[in-house]
Amino acid sequence: MSTKIYDIISQAKANAQKSFAVLIDPDKINDASLLQTVQVAVASKVDYFFVGGSLVVTDTLDHVVDFIKKNCNIPVILFPGSPDQITSKADALLYLSLISGRNAELLIGQHVISAPFVKQSGLELMPVGYMLIDGGVPTTVSYISNTNPIPSNKSDIALCTAMAGEMLGLKLIYMDAGSGAQKAIPTAMIQQVAKHISIPLIIGGGITTPEKAKENSMAGADIIVVGNAVEKDPALITAIAEAIHSLNS
Ligand code: 1GP
C-alpha cells in the first residue's frame, strides 16, 4: 500500500522535521528549464513539488506534472488556482478553502461545482485552510480571488483564522503572502500561529533567500514554499534546501 502524502507531512511535523516545496507555475516554464529544476531539486533533496498558479493560461498542467513524475520521485502536489487545474497524474491535491476571505465561491461554491470531478480524479485530497497575508503589493491571487488579505501586522486575526480552520477539521494551514510578494510573512505572525495550532503549517510568498527560509522554519513553518525566486535562479534551490534541512536532526 502506498504511503499517503499527508501522513508523511504530519509525521515530519511530529518529528520536528522541516520541509521544502518548490512551486512550479506551468505557465512560466519550458521543458529545458523544468528538467534543470528537477535535477537540482533531486540533488538538493527537495521534499515536494507544488504545481499550480492563480492564473494558468496555458494547457500544460498535465504535461508538466507528467514530466516531473517521469524524471524524479519527488511527490507532486497540486496547488490549484481554480477547479480546472486538476490532473489525476499528480500525487495529491491541496484542497483549498480561502478562509482569510469572505468570497463564498472560494470558501465552498467552487468546491460544490467541482466535487464529482475532484472525487473522480482519485487524487489524495488534503483539505487546506488557505490564508492570504498582505505582502506589500496587490498580488494576482488577491485580485483574482476578490478578497482582502489579512494585514501583516494583525497576527491576532491570522491566529483566530487558523484556529477556526483547524477546529473546522481542515488538515493543513497555508499562509501565503502571494507569489512575488514584496514582503514575506512576518516571523512574529508565523510564531504566533504555529504556537496555537497542531496541524502542519505551510508558509510561502516572497521568500527569496536561504536566510528567510530558515528563519521562517525556525518560527514554526513546517513546509516552506518558494516559486518566483527559484524560477529566476534554479541554483538557489540548493542553498534554500540546505538552510531548511540544516534544522533537521
Ligand atoms: C505563492 O507561496 C507561493 O502562492 C510562492 O510564492 O512565488 O513569491 O515564492 P513566491
PDB file of C-alpha atoms and ligand atoms in Angstrom:
ATOM      1  CA  MET A   1       0.000   0.000   0.000  1.00  0.00           C
ATOM      2  CA  SER A   2       1.387   3.402  -0.896  1.00  0.00           C
ATOM      3  CA  THR A   3       2.022   5.897   1.887  1.00  0.00           C
ATOM      4  CA  LYS A   4      -0.259   8.901   1.954  1.00  0.00           C
ATOM      5  CA  ILE A   5       1.469  12.234   1.429  1.00  0.00           C
ATOM      6  CA  TYR A   6      -0.453  13.703   4.344  1.00  0.00           C
ATOM      7  CA  ASP A   7       0.935  11.007   6.646  1.00  0.00           C
ATOM      8  CA  ILE A   8       4.448  11.940   5.525  1.00  0.00           C
ATOM      9  CA  ILE A   9       3.741  15.633   6.216  1.00  0.00           C
ATOM     10  CA  SER A  10       2.250  15.012   9.660  1.00  0.00           C
ATOM     11  CA  GLN A  11       4.963  12.533  10.583  1.00  0.00           C
ATOM     12  CA  ALA A  12       7.573  15.136   9.644  1.00  0.00           C
ATOM     13  CA  LYS A  13       5.820  17.670  11.863  1.00  0.00           C
ATOM     14  CA  ALA A  14       5.676  15.189  14.735  1.00  0.00           C
ATOM     15  CA  ASN A  15       9.440  14.714  14.369  1.00  0.00           C
ATOM     16  CA  ALA A  16      10.070  18.490  14.009  1.00  0.00           C
ATOM     17  CA  GLN A  17      11.476  17.912  10.526  1.00  0.00           C
ATOM     18  CA  LYS A  18      11.299  20.949   8.261  1.00  0.00           C
ATOM     19  CA  SER A  19      10.481  20.560   4.560  1.00  0.00           C
ATOM     20  CA  PHE A  20      10.932  22.482   1.345  1.00  0.00           C
ATOM     21  CA  ALA A  21       8.452  22.649  -1.538  1.00  0.00           C
ATOM     22  CA  VAL A  22       9.396  24.115  -4.900  1.00  0.00           C
ATOM     23  CA  LEU A  23       6.440  25.734  -6.636  1.00  0.00           C
ATOM     24  CA  ILE A  24       6.196  25.300 -10.388  1.00  0.00           C
ATOM     25  CA  ASP A  25       3.878  27.564 -12.339  1.00  0.00           C
ATOM     26  CA  PRO A  26       3.074  25.666 -15.569  1.00  0.00           C
ATOM     27  CA  ASP A  27       2.694  28.979 -17.390  1.00  0.00           C
ATOM     28  CA  LYS A  28       6.228  30.036 -16.674  1.00  0.00           C
ATOM     29  CA  ILE A  29       8.341  27.025 -17.534  1.00  0.00           C
ATOM     30  CA  ASN A  30       9.537  25.068 -20.550  1.00  0.00           C
ATOM     31  CA  ASP A  31      10.876  21.517 -20.681  1.00  0.00           C
ATOM     32  CA  ALA A  32      14.527  22.530 -20.612  1.00  0.00           C
ATOM     33  CA  SER A  33      14.235  24.701 -17.504  1.00  0.00           C
ATOM     34  CA  LEU A  34      11.878  22.219 -15.858  1.00  0.00           C
ATOM     35  CA  LEU A  35      14.410  19.431 -16.366  1.00  0.00           C
ATOM     36  CA  GLN A  36      17.125  21.595 -14.846  1.00  0.00           C
ATOM     37  CA  THR A  37      14.874  22.451 -11.896  1.00  0.00           C
ATOM     38  CA  VAL A  38      14.007  18.782 -11.342  1.00  0.00           C
ATOM     39  CA  GLN A  39      17.663  17.740 -11.452  1.00  0.00           C
ATOM     40  CA  VAL A  40      18.719  20.406  -8.959  1.00  0.00           C
ATOM     41  CA  ALA A  41      15.718  19.532  -6.756  1.00  0.00           C
ATOM     42  CA  VAL A  42      16.658  15.837  -6.686  1.00  0.00           C
ATOM     43  CA  ALA A  43      20.301  16.618  -5.874  1.00  0.00           C
ATOM     44  CA  SER A  44      19.184  19.046  -3.151  1.00  0.00           C
ATOM     45  CA  LYS A  45      16.680  16.595  -1.622  1.00  0.00           C
ATOM     46  CA  VAL A  46      13.687  18.880  -2.128  1.00  0.00           C
ATOM     47  CA  ASP A  47      10.703  17.348  -0.330  1.00  0.00           C
ATOM     48  CA  TYR A  48       7.790  18.291  -2.611  1.00  0.00           C
ATOM     49  CA  PHE A  49       6.838  19.917  -5.854  1.00  0.00           C
ATOM     50  CA  PHE A  50       3.764  22.110  -5.735  1.00  0.00           C
ATOM     51  CA  VAL A  51       2.284  22.728  -9.189  1.00  0.00           C
ATOM     52  CA  GLY A  52      -0.199  25.480  -9.977  1.00  0.00           C
ATOM     53  CA  GLY A  53      -0.759  29.185 -10.197  1.00  0.00           C
ATOM     54  CA  SER A  54      -3.580  31.633  -9.691  1.00  0.00           C
ATOM     55  CA  LEU A  55      -3.813  32.192 -13.425  1.00  0.00           C
ATOM     56  CA  VAL A  56      -2.800  29.190 -15.501  1.00  0.00           C
ATOM     57  CA  VAL A  57      -3.485  30.234 -19.072  1.00  0.00           C
ATOM     58  CA  THR A  58      -1.625  27.552 -20.963  1.00  0.00           C
ATOM     59  CA  ASP A  59      -2.778  23.992 -21.315  1.00  0.00           C
ATOM     60  CA  THR A  60       0.368  22.438 -19.962  1.00  0.00           C
ATOM     61  CA  LEU A  61      -0.605  21.276 -16.479  1.00  0.00           C
ATOM     62  CA  ASP A  62      -0.873  17.594 -17.462  1.00  0.00           C
ATOM     63  CA  HIS A  63       2.370  17.709 -19.334  1.00  0.00           C
ATOM     64  CA  VAL A  64       4.267  19.479 -16.522  1.00  0.00           C
ATOM     65  CA  VAL A  65       3.073  17.003 -13.883  1.00  0.00           C
ATOM     66  CA  ASP A  66       3.822  14.062 -16.155  1.00  0.00           C
ATOM     67  CA  PHE A  67       7.264  15.414 -16.938  1.00  0.00           C
ATOM     68  CA  ILE A  68       8.168  15.808 -13.248  1.00  0.00           C
ATOM     69  CA  LYS A  69       6.844  12.336 -12.405  1.00  0.00           C
ATOM     70  CA  LYS A  70       8.872  10.752 -15.206  1.00  0.00           C
ATOM     71  CA  ASN A  71      12.074  12.456 -14.114  1.00  0.00           C
ATOM     72  CA  CYS A  72      12.055  12.026 -10.328  1.00  0.00           C
ATOM     73  CA  ASN A  73      10.354  10.506  -7.291  1.00  0.00           C
ATOM     74  CA  ILE A  74       9.633  13.777  -5.507  1.00  0.00           C
ATOM     75  CA  PRO A  75       5.889  13.878  -4.705  1.00  0.00           C
ATOM     76  CA  VAL A  76       3.871  16.252  -6.899  1.00  0.00           C
ATOM     77  CA  ILE A  77       1.114  18.137  -5.093  1.00  0.00           C
ATOM     78  CA  LEU A  78      -1.377  20.273  -6.984  1.00  0.00           C
ATOM     79  CA  PHE A  79      -1.845  23.827  -5.730  1.00  0.00           C
ATOM     80  CA  PRO A  80      -4.739  24.889  -7.941  1.00  0.00           C
ATOM     81  CA  GLY A  81      -5.871  28.435  -8.561  1.00  0.00           C
ATOM     82  CA  SER A  82      -9.184  27.106  -9.850  1.00  0.00           C
ATOM     83  CA  PRO A  83     -11.013  23.775 -10.102  1.00  0.00           C
ATOM     84  CA  ASP A  84      -9.911  23.233 -13.691  1.00  0.00           C
ATOM     85  CA  GLN A  85      -6.283  22.975 -12.574  1.00  0.00           C
ATOM     86  CA  ILE A  86      -6.619  19.329 -11.631  1.00  0.00           C
ATOM     87  CA  THR A  87      -4.938  16.306 -13.136  1.00  0.00           C
ATOM     88  CA  SER A  88      -5.036  12.757 -11.817  1.00  0.00           C
ATOM     89  CA  LYS A  89      -1.392  12.397 -12.800  1.00  0.00           C
ATOM     90  CA  ALA A  90      -0.353  14.200  -9.581  1.00  0.00           C
ATOM     91  CA  ASP A  91       0.065  12.501  -6.199  1.00  0.00           C
ATOM     92  CA  ALA A  92      -2.154  14.756  -4.126  1.00  0.00           C
ATOM     93  CA  LEU A  93      -4.253  17.892  -4.162  1.00  0.00           C
ATOM     94  CA  LEU A  94      -4.226  20.860  -1.807  1.00  0.00           C
ATOM     95  CA  TYR A  95      -7.997  21.158  -1.477  1.00  0.00           C
ATOM     96  CA  LEU A  96      -8.064  24.847  -0.678  1.00  0.00           C
ATOM     97  CA  SER A  97     -10.680  26.868   1.094  1.00  0.00           C
ATOM     98  CA  LEU A  98      -9.787  30.564   1.172  1.00  0.00           C
ATOM     99  CA  ILE A  99     -10.579  31.092   4.840  1.00  0.00           C
ATOM    100  CA  SER A 100      -8.981  34.547   5.089  1.00  0.00           C
ATOM    101  CA  GLY A 101     -11.539  35.876   2.603  1.00  0.00           C
ATOM    102  CA  ARG A 102     -15.289  36.272   2.568  1.00  0.00           C
ATOM    103  CA  ASN A 103     -15.827  35.205  -1.020  1.00  0.00           C
ATOM    104  CA  ALA A 104     -18.313  32.338  -0.701  1.00  0.00           C
ATOM    105  CA  GLU A 105     -17.261  30.981  -4.094  1.00  0.00           C
ATOM    106  CA  LEU A 106     -13.768  30.251  -2.803  1.00  0.00           C
ATOM    107  CA  LEU A 107     -14.889  29.080   0.606  1.00  0.00           C
ATOM    108  CA  ILE A 108     -17.341  26.453  -0.688  1.00  0.00           C
ATOM    109  CA  GLY A 109     -19.007  27.427  -4.004  1.00  0.00           C
ATOM    110  CA  GLN A 110     -16.424  26.120  -6.458  1.00  0.00           C
ATOM    111  CA  HIS A 111     -15.947  23.009  -4.330  1.00  0.00           C
ATOM    112  CA  VAL A 112     -19.604  22.142  -4.769  1.00  0.00           C
ATOM    113  CA  ILE A 113     -19.447  22.569  -8.529  1.00  0.00           C
ATOM    114  CA  SER A 114     -16.288  20.517  -8.929  1.00  0.00           C
ATOM    115  CA  ALA A 115     -16.972  17.872  -6.254  1.00  0.00           C
ATOM    116  CA  PRO A 116     -17.821  14.930  -8.579  1.00  0.00           C
ATOM    117  CA  PHE A 117     -14.861  15.710 -10.820  1.00  0.00           C
ATOM    118  CA  VAL A 118     -12.460  16.038  -7.882  1.00  0.00           C
ATOM    119  CA  LYS A 119     -13.683  12.777  -6.373  1.00  0.00           C
ATOM    120  CA  GLN A 120     -13.363  11.000  -9.703  1.00  0.00           C
ATOM    121  CA  SER A 121      -9.737  12.135 -10.027  1.00  0.00           C
ATOM    122  CA  GLY A 122      -8.764   9.623  -7.342  1.00  0.00           C
ATOM    123  CA  LEU A 123      -6.237  12.136  -6.002  1.00  0.00           C
ATOM    124  CA  GLU A 124      -5.316  12.158  -2.344  1.00  0.00           C
ATOM    125  CA  LEU A 125      -7.115  15.224  -1.007  1.00  0.00           C
ATOM    126  CA  MET A 126      -5.615  17.389   1.687  1.00  0.00           C
ATOM    127  CA  PRO A 127      -8.159  19.948   2.977  1.00  0.00           C
ATOM    128  CA  VAL A 128      -6.296  23.235   3.454  1.00  0.00           C
ATOM    129  CA  GLY A 129      -7.215  26.451   5.213  1.00  0.00           C
ATOM    130  CA  TYR A 130      -5.657  28.908   2.778  1.00  0.00           C
ATOM    131  CA  MET A 131      -4.893  32.340   4.198  1.00  0.00           C
ATOM    132  CA  LEU A 132      -3.685  35.332   2.243  1.00  0.00           C
ATOM    133  CA  ILE A 133      -1.483  37.722   4.185  1.00  0.00           C
ATOM    134  CA  ASP A 134      -0.710  41.200   2.903  1.00  0.00           C
ATOM    135  CA  GLY A 135       2.662  41.112   1.177  1.00  0.00           C
ATOM    136  CA  GLY A 136       3.009  44.812   0.445  1.00  0.00           C
ATOM    137  CA  VAL A 137       1.782  44.723  -3.153  1.00  0.00           C
ATOM    138  CA  PRO A 138      -1.530  43.633  -4.648  1.00  0.00           C
ATOM    139  CA  THR A 139      -0.870  40.069  -5.824  1.00  0.00           C
ATOM    140  CA  THR A 140      -2.547  38.125  -8.626  1.00  0.00           C
ATOM    141  CA  VAL A 141      -4.214  35.871  -6.101  1.00  0.00           C
ATOM    142  CA  SER A 142      -5.813  38.708  -4.115  1.00  0.00           C
ATOM    143  CA  TYR A 143      -7.021  40.339  -7.338  1.00  0.00           C
ATOM    144  CA  ILE A 144      -8.370  37.114  -8.825  1.00  0.00           C
ATOM    145  CA  SER A 145      -9.945  35.930  -5.578  1.00  0.00           C
ATOM    146  CA  ASN A 146     -11.501  39.325  -4.975  1.00  0.00           C
ATOM    147  CA  THR A 147     -10.612  39.138  -1.301  1.00  0.00           C
ATOM    148  CA  ASN A 148      -8.633  41.304   1.092  1.00  0.00           C
ATOM    149  CA  PRO A 149      -5.540  39.729   2.580  1.00  0.00           C
ATOM    150  CA  ILE A 150      -5.072  39.780   6.348  1.00  0.00           C
ATOM    151  CA  PRO A 151      -2.934  42.832   7.272  1.00  0.00           C
ATOM    152  CA  SER A 152       0.594  41.683   8.063  1.00  0.00           C
ATOM    153  CA  ASN A 153       0.575  43.404  11.466  1.00  0.00           C
ATOM    154  CA  LYS A 154      -2.631  41.661  12.572  1.00  0.00           C
ATOM    155  CA  SER A 155      -1.260  38.431  13.970  1.00  0.00           C
ATOM    156  CA  ASP A 156      -4.337  38.031  16.148  1.00  0.00           C
ATOM    157  CA  ILE A 157      -6.625  37.855  13.087  1.00  0.00           C
ATOM    158  CA  ALA A 158      -4.298  35.332  11.457  1.00  0.00           C
ATOM    159  CA  LEU A 159      -4.239  33.290  14.630  1.00  0.00           C
ATOM    160  CA  CYS A 160      -8.032  33.219  15.069  1.00  0.00           C
ATOM    161  CA  THR A 161      -8.495  32.369  11.380  1.00  0.00           C
ATOM    162  CA  ALA A 162      -6.039  29.471  11.577  1.00  0.00           C
ATOM    163  CA  MET A 163      -7.588  28.209  14.821  1.00  0.00           C
ATOM    164  CA  ALA A 164     -11.059  28.301  13.273  1.00  0.00           C
ATOM    165  CA  GLY A 165      -9.730  26.409  10.238  1.00  0.00           C
ATOM    166  CA  GLU A 166      -8.288  23.693  12.434  1.00  0.00           C
ATOM    167  CA  MET A 167     -11.459  23.416  14.501  1.00  0.00           C
ATOM    168  CA  LEU A 168     -13.485  23.070  11.295  1.00  0.00           C
ATOM    169  CA  GLY A 169     -11.412  19.991  10.532  1.00  0.00           C
ATOM    170  CA  LEU A 170      -9.023  21.325   7.901  1.00  0.00           C
ATOM    171  CA  LYS A 171      -5.791  19.350   7.842  1.00  0.00           C
ATOM    172  CA  LEU A 172      -3.252  22.000   6.879  1.00  0.00           C
ATOM    173  CA  ILE A 173      -2.927  25.763   7.167  1.00  0.00           C
ATOM    174  CA  TYR A 174      -1.218  27.569   4.271  1.00  0.00           C
ATOM    175  CA  MET A 175      -0.338  31.206   4.943  1.00  0.00           C
ATOM    176  CA  ASP A 176       0.637  32.893   1.699  1.00  0.00           C
ATOM    177  CA  ALA A 177       1.829  36.433   1.044  1.00  0.00           C
ATOM    178  CA  GLY A 178       1.146  35.698  -2.638  1.00  0.00           C
ATOM    179  CA  SER A 179       3.553  34.941  -5.410  1.00  0.00           C
ATOM    180  CA  GLY A 180       6.136  37.690  -5.823  1.00  0.00           C
ATOM    181  CA  ALA A 181       5.135  39.415  -2.584  1.00  0.00           C
ATOM    182  CA  GLN A 182       7.303  42.379  -1.686  1.00  0.00           C
ATOM    183  CA  LYS A 183       7.343  41.409   1.982  1.00  0.00           C
ATOM    184  CA  ALA A 184       7.266  37.813   3.157  1.00  0.00           C
ATOM    185  CA  ILE A 185       5.023  36.948   6.117  1.00  0.00           C
ATOM    186  CA  PRO A 186       6.443  38.436   9.350  1.00  0.00           C
ATOM    187  CA  THR A 187       8.172  35.976  11.640  1.00  0.00           C
ATOM    188  CA  ALA A 188       6.098  37.119  14.616  1.00  0.00           C
ATOM    189  CA  MET A 189       2.874  36.142  12.836  1.00  0.00           C
ATOM    190  CA  ILE A 190       4.245  32.705  11.917  1.00  0.00           C
ATOM    191  CA  GLN A 191       5.360  32.154  15.510  1.00  0.00           C
ATOM    192  CA  GLN A 192       2.016  33.088  16.943  1.00  0.00           C
ATOM    193  CA  VAL A 193       0.018  30.899  14.562  1.00  0.00           C
ATOM    194  CA  ALA A 194       2.400  27.938  14.862  1.00  0.00           C
ATOM    195  CA  LYS A 195       2.219  28.047  18.664  1.00  0.00           C
ATOM    196  CA  HIS A 196      -1.554  27.685  18.701  1.00  0.00           C
ATOM    197  CA  ILE A 197      -2.361  25.117  16.040  1.00  0.00           C
ATOM    198  CA  SER A 198      -1.396  21.476  15.905  1.00  0.00           C
ATOM    199  CA  ILE A 199      -1.879  20.822  12.177  1.00  0.00           C
ATOM    200  CA  PRO A 200       1.064  21.376   9.795  1.00  0.00           C
ATOM    201  CA  LEU A 201       1.747  24.953   8.708  1.00  0.00           C
ATOM    202  CA  ILE A 202       2.809  25.872   5.166  1.00  0.00           C
ATOM    203  CA  ILE A 203       4.404  29.279   4.558  1.00  0.00           C
ATOM    204  CA  GLY A 204       5.053  30.916   1.185  1.00  0.00           C
ATOM    205  CA  GLY A 205       5.105  34.116  -0.806  1.00  0.00           C
ATOM    206  CA  GLY A 206       8.052  36.451  -1.268  1.00  0.00           C
ATOM    207  CA  ILE A 207      10.703  34.164   0.217  1.00  0.00           C
ATOM    208  CA  THR A 208      13.838  34.812  -1.809  1.00  0.00           C
ATOM    209  CA  THR A 209      16.785  33.892   0.401  1.00  0.00           C
ATOM    210  CA  PRO A 210      18.001  30.828   2.338  1.00  0.00           C
ATOM    211  CA  GLU A 211      18.177  33.008   5.467  1.00  0.00           C
ATOM    212  CA  LYS A 212      14.490  33.918   5.270  1.00  0.00           C
ATOM    213  CA  ALA A 213      13.521  30.299   4.590  1.00  0.00           C
ATOM    214  CA  LYS A 214      15.462  29.162   7.646  1.00  0.00           C
ATOM    215  CA  GLU A 215      14.098  31.977   9.826  1.00  0.00           C
ATOM    216  CA  ASN A 216      10.531  31.062   8.857  1.00  0.00           C
ATOM    217  CA  SER A 217      11.162  27.370   9.527  1.00  0.00           C
ATOM    218  CA  MET A 218      12.559  28.216  12.950  1.00  0.00           C
ATOM    219  CA  ALA A 219       9.494  30.389  13.594  1.00  0.00           C
ATOM    220  CA  GLY A 220       7.257  27.343  13.134  1.00  0.00           C
ATOM    221  CA  ALA A 221       6.672  26.731   9.424  1.00  0.00           C
ATOM    222  CA  ASP A 222       6.628  23.017   8.639  1.00  0.00           C
ATOM    223  CA  ILE A 223       6.851  23.479   4.860  1.00  0.00           C
ATOM    224  CA  ILE A 224       8.413  26.449   3.107  1.00  0.00           C
ATOM    225  CA  VAL A 225       7.225  27.142  -0.454  1.00  0.00           C
ATOM    226  CA  VAL A 226       9.354  29.074  -2.925  1.00  0.00           C
ATOM    227  CA  GLY A 227       8.330  29.811  -6.511  1.00  0.00           C
ATOM    228  CA  ASN A 228       9.471  33.063  -8.107  1.00  0.00           C
ATOM    229  CA  ALA A 229      12.986  33.177  -6.704  1.00  0.00           C
ATOM    230  CA  VAL A 230      13.909  29.664  -7.842  1.00  0.00           C
ATOM    231  CA  GLU A 231      12.207  30.222 -11.177  1.00  0.00           C
ATOM    232  CA  LYS A 232      14.667  33.037 -11.779  1.00  0.00           C
ATOM    233  CA  ASP A 233      17.620  31.106 -10.400  1.00  0.00           C
ATOM    234  CA  PRO A 234      17.205  27.308 -10.055  1.00  0.00           C
ATOM    235  CA  ALA A 235      20.640  27.125  -8.364  1.00  0.00           C
ATOM    236  CA  LEU A 236      19.058  28.854  -5.356  1.00  0.00           C
ATOM    237  CA  ILE A 237      17.163  25.617  -4.682  1.00  0.00           C
ATOM    238  CA  THR A 238      20.310  24.026  -3.271  1.00  0.00           C
ATOM    239  CA  ALA A 239      21.047  26.849  -0.827  1.00  0.00           C
ATOM    240  CA  ILE A 240      17.437  27.099   0.370  1.00  0.00           C
ATOM    241  CA  ALA A 241      17.134  23.315   0.780  1.00  0.00           C
ATOM    242  CA  GLU A 242      20.359  23.237   2.805  1.00  0.00           C
ATOM    243  CA  ALA A 243      19.217  26.104   5.018  1.00  0.00           C
ATOM    244  CA  ILE A 244      15.873  24.459   5.794  1.00  0.00           C
ATOM    245  CA  HIS A 245      17.228  20.935   6.196  1.00  0.00           C
ATOM    246  CA  SER A 246      20.076  22.141   8.434  1.00  0.00           C
ATOM    247  CA  LEU A 247      17.414  22.394  11.160  1.00  0.00           C
ATOM    248  CA  ASN A 248      16.613  18.679  10.896  1.00  0.00           C
ATOM    249  CA  SER A 249      18.361  16.165  13.093  1.00  0.00           C
TER     250      SER A 249
HETATM  251  C1  1GP B   1       2.782  31.611  -3.923  1.00  0.00           C
HETATM  252  O1  1GP B   1       3.526  30.747  -1.840  1.00  0.00           O
HETATM  253  C2  1GP B   1       3.771  30.762  -3.188  1.00  0.00           C
HETATM  254  O2  1GP B   1       1.497  31.143  -3.802  1.00  0.00           O
HETATM  255  C3  1GP B   1       5.203  31.112  -3.552  1.00  0.00           C
HETATM  256  O3  1GP B   1       5.436  32.486  -3.657  1.00  0.00           O
HETATM  257  O4  1GP B   1       6.484  32.756  -5.886  1.00  0.00           O
HETATM  258  O5  1GP B   1       6.783  34.516  -4.122  1.00  0.00           O
HETATM  259  O6  1GP B   1       7.913  32.301  -3.926  1.00  0.00           O
HETATM  260  P1  1GP B   1       6.721  33.046  -4.441  1.00  0.00           P
END
